[in-house]
mmCIF file of C-alpha atoms in Angstrom:
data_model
loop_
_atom_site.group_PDB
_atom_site.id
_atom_site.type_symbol
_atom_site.label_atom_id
_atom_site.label_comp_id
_atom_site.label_asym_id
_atom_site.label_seq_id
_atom_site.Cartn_x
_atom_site.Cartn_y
_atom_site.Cartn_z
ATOM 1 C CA UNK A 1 14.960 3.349 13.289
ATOM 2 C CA UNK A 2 11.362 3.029 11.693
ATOM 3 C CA UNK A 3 8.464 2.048 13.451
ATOM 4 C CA UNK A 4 4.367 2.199 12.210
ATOM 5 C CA UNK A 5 1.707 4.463 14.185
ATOM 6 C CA UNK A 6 -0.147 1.245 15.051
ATOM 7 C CA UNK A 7 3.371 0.043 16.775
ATOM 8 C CA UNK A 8 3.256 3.128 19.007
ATOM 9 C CA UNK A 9 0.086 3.293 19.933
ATOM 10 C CA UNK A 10 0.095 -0.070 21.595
ATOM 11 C CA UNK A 11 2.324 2.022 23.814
ATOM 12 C CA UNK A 12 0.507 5.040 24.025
ATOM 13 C CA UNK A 13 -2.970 5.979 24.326
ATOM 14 C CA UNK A 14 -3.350 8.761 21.615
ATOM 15 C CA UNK A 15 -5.399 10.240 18.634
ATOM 16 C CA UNK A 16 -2.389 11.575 17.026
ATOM 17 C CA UNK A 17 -2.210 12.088 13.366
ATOM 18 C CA UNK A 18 1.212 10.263 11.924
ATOM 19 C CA UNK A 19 2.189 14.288 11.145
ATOM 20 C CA UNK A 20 1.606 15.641 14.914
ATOM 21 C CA UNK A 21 3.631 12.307 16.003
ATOM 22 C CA UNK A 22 6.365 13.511 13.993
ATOM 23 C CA UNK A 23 5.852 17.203 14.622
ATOM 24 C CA UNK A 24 5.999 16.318 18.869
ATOM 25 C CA UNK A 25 9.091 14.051 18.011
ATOM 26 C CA UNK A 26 11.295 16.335 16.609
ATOM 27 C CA UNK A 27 10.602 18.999 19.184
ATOM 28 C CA UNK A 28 11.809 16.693 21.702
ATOM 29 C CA UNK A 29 14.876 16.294 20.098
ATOM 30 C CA UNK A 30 14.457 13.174 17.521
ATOM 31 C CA UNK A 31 15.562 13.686 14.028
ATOM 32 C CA UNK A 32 12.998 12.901 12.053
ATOM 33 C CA UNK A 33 14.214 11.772 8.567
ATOM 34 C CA UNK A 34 10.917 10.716 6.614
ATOM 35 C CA UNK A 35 7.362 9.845 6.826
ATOM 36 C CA UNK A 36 6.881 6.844 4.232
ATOM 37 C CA UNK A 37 3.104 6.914 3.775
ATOM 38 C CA UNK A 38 2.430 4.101 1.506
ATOM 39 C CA UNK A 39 -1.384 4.670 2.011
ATOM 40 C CA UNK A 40 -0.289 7.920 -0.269
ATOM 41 C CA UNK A 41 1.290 5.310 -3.033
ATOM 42 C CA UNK A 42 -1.769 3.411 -2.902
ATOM 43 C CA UNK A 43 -4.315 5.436 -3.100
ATOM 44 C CA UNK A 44 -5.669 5.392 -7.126
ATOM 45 C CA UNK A 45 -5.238 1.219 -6.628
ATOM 46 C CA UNK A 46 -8.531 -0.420 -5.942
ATOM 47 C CA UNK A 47 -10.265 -3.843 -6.149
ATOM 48 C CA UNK A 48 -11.459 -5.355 -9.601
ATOM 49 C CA UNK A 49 -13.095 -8.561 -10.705
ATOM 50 C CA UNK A 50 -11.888 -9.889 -14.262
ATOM 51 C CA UNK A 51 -15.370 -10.902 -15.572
ATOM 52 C CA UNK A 52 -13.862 -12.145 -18.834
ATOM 53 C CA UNK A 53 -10.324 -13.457 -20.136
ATOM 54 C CA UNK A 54 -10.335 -13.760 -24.035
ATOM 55 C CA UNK A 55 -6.970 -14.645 -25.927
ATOM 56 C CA UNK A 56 -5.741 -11.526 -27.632
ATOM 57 C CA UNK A 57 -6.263 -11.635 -31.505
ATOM 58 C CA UNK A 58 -2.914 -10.628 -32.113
ATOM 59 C CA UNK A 59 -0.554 -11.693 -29.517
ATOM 60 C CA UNK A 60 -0.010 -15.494 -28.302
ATOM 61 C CA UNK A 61 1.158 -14.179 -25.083
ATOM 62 C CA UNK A 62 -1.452 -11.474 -23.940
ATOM 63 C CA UNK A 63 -5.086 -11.550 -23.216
ATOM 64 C CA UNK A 64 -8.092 -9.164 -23.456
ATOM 65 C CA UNK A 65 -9.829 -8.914 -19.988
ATOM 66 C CA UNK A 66 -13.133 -7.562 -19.077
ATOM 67 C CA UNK A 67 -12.940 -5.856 -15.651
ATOM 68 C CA UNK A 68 -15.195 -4.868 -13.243
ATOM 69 C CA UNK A 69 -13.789 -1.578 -11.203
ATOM 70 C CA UNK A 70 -15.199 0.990 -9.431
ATOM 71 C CA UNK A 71 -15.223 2.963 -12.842
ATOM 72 C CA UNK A 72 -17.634 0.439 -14.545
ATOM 73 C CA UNK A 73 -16.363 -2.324 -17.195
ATOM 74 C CA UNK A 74 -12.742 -1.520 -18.407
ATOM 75 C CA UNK A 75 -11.188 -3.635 -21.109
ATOM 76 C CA UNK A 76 -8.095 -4.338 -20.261
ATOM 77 C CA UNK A 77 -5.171 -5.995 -22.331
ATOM 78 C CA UNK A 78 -2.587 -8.244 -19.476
ATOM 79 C CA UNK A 79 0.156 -10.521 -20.270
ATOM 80 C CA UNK A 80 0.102 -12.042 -16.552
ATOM 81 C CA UNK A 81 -0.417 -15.986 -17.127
ATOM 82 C CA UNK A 82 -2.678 -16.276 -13.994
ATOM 83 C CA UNK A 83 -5.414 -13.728 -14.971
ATOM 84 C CA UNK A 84 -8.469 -15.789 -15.432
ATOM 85 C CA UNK A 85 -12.073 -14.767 -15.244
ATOM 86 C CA UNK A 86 -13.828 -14.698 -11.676
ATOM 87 C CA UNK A 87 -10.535 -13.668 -10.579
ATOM 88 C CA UNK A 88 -10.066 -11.047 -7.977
ATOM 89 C CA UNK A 89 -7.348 -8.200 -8.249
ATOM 90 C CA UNK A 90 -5.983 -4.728 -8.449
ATOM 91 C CA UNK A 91 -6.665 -2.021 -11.036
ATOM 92 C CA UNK A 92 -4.975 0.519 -12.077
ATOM 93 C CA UNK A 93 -6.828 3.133 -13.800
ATOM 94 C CA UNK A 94 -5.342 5.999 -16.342
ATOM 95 C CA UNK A 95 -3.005 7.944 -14.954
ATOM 96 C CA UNK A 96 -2.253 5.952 -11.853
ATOM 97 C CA UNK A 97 1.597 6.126 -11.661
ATOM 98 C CA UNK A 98 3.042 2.661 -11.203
ATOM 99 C CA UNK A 99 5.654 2.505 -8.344
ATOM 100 C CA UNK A 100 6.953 -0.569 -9.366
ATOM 101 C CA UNK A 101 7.702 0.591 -13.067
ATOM 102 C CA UNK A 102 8.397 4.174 -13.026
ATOM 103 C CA UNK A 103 5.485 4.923 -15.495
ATOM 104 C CA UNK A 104 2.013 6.642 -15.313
ATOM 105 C CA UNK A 105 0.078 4.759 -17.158
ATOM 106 C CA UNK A 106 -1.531 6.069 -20.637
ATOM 107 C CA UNK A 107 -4.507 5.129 -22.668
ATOM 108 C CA UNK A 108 -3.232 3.233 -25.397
ATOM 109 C CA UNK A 109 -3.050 0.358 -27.710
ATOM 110 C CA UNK A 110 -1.337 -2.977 -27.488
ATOM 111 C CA UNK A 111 -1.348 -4.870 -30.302
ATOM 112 C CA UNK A 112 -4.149 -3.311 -31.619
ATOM 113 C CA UNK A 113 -6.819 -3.601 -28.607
ATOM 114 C CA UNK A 114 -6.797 -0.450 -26.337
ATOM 115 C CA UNK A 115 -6.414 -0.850 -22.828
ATOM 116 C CA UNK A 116 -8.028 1.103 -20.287
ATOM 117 C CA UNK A 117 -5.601 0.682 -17.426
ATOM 118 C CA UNK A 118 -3.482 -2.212 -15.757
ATOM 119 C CA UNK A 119 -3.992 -5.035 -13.345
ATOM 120 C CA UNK A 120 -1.154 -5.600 -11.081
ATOM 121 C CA UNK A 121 1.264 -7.794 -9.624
ATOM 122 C CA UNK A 122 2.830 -7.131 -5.962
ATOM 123 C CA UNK A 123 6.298 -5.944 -7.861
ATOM 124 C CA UNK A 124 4.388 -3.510 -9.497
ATOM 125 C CA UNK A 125 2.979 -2.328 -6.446
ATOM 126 C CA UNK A 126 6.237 -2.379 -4.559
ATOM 127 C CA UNK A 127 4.465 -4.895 -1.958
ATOM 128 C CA UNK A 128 6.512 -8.127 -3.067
ATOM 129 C CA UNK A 129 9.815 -9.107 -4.934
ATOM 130 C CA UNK A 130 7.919 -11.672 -6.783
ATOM 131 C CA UNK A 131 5.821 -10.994 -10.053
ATOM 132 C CA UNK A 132 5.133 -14.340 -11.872
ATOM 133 C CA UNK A 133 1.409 -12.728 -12.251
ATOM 134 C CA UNK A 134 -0.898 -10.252 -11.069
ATOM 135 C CA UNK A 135 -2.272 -10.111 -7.320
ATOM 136 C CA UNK A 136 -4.493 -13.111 -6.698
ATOM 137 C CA UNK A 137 -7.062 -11.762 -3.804
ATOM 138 C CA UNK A 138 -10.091 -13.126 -1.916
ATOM 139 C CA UNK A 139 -13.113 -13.247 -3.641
ATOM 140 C CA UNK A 140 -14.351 -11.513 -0.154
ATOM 141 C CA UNK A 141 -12.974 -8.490 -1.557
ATOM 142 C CA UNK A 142 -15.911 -6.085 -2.437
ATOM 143 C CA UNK A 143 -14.681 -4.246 -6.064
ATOM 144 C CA UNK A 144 -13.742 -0.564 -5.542
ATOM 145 C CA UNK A 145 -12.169 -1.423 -2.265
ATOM 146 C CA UNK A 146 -8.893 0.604 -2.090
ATOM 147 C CA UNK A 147 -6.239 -1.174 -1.829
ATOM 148 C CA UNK A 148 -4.384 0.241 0.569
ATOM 149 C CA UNK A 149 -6.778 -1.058 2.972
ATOM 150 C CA UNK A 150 -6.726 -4.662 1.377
ATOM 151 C CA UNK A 151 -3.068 -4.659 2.608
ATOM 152 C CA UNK A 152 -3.103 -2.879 6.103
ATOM 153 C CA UNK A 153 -0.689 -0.551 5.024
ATOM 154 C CA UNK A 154 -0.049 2.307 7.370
ATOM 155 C CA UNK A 155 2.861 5.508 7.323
ATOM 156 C CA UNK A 156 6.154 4.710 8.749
ATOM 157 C CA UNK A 157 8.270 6.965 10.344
ATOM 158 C CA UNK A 158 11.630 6.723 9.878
ATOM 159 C CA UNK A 159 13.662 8.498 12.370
ATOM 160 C CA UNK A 160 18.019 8.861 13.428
ATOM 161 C CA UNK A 161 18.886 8.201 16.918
ATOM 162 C CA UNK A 162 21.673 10.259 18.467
ATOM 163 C CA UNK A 163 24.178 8.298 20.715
ATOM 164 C CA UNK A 164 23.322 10.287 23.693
ATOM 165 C CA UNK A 165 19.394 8.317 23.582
ATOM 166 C CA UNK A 166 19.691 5.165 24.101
ATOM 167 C CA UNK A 167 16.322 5.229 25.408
ATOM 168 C CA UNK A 168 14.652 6.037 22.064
ATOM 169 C CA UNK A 169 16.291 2.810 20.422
ATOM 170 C CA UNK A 170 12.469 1.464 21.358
ATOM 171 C CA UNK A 171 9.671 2.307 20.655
ATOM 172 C CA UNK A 172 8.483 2.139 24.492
ATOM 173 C CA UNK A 173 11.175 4.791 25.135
ATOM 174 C CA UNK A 174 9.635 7.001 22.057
ATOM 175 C CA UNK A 175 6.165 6.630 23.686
ATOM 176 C CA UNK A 176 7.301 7.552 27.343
ATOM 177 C CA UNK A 177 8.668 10.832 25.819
ATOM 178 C CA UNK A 178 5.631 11.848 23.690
ATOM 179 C CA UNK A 179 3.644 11.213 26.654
ATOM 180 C CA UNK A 180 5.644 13.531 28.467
ATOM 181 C CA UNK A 181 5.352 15.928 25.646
ATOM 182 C CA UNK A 182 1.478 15.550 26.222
ATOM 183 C CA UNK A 183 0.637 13.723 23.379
ATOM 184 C CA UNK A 184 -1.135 11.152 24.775
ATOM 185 C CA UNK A 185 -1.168 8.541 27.896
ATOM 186 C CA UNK A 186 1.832 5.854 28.495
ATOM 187 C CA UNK A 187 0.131 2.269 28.123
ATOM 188 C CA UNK A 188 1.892 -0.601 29.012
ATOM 189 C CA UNK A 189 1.014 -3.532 26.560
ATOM 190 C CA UNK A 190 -0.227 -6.938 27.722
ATOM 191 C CA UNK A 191 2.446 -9.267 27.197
ATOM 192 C CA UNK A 192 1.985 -12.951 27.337
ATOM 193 C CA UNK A 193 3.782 -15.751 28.852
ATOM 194 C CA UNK A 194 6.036 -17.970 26.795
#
């Protein structure tokens, strides 16, 4: 079973770190099997603003963007087919390993223009199956945000259930026994009417 920190703490009042929740839960008997902490994955990724799309000189296919990031202007060579200036989007900056493609990423040329990192599409990211262009975000956005808090992601904990504990098949039931571990107080959530 996996469930988010957020998720548990609607059920229980507590200041917990995602490591001390997982630390309390195995010493009441859970099996913890892994803490997925995407905020980890995410954490070179930040906001840009392509300032400039120019076609590539020698590729039909690829363009030469100016970007702003939190580093200053990057030039930055992308093949997506929606990256446009006054767009807003990720950045990836050299040596940021890309989840979705296995690779840290290099200073290099492409075709002749260097690029200085890599704006990227939710498959890259790992945050979507689709990838028909890079991340199209709100203008909102201020550049240098990280992403990770763009998306709300939070560390999952992923955990096996023994057939004795029915109990912890919920994540109320987890909460009432980290309570009584002392972690924190039982809450009961507000639910509404249907």
């Amino acid at each position: 079973m996996k469930f988010t920190l957020s998720w548990l703490k609607a059920h229980l009042d507590t200041e917990a770190q995602v490591d001390q929740v997982a630390e309390a839960m195995t010493m009441a008997g859970l099996e913890v099997e892994e803490v997925h902490d995407p905020i980890a994955a995410l954490a070179p990724f930040t906001v840009a603003r392509i300032v400039s799309a120019e076609r590539h000189p020698n590729a039909d296919r690829l363009q030469v963007c100016q970007v702003e990031t939190v580093d200053g202007m990057k030039e930055i060579v992308c093949g997506a087919p929606n990256a446009r200036a006054g767009l807003t989007t990720i950045y990836a900056p050299i040596g940021a390993y890309v989840p979705g493609l296995g690779v840290t990423l290099i200073e290099k040329p492409v075709r002749g223009v260097v690029s200085n990192g890599m704006l990227c599409s939710g498959a890259e990211l790992e945050l979507a199956d689709d990838s028909d262009g890079i991340l199209e975000l709100s203008d909102d956005l201020q550049v240098g945000a990280p992403a990770a808090g763009v998306f709300g992601a939070e560390p999952v904990i992923d955990f096996e259930v023994t057939p004795n504990r029915p109990d912890w098949l919920g994540v109320a039931g987890i909460a009432r026994d980290l309570a009584a571990a002392g972690l924190g107080k039982l809450t009961t959530p507000e639910i509404t009417p249907v």
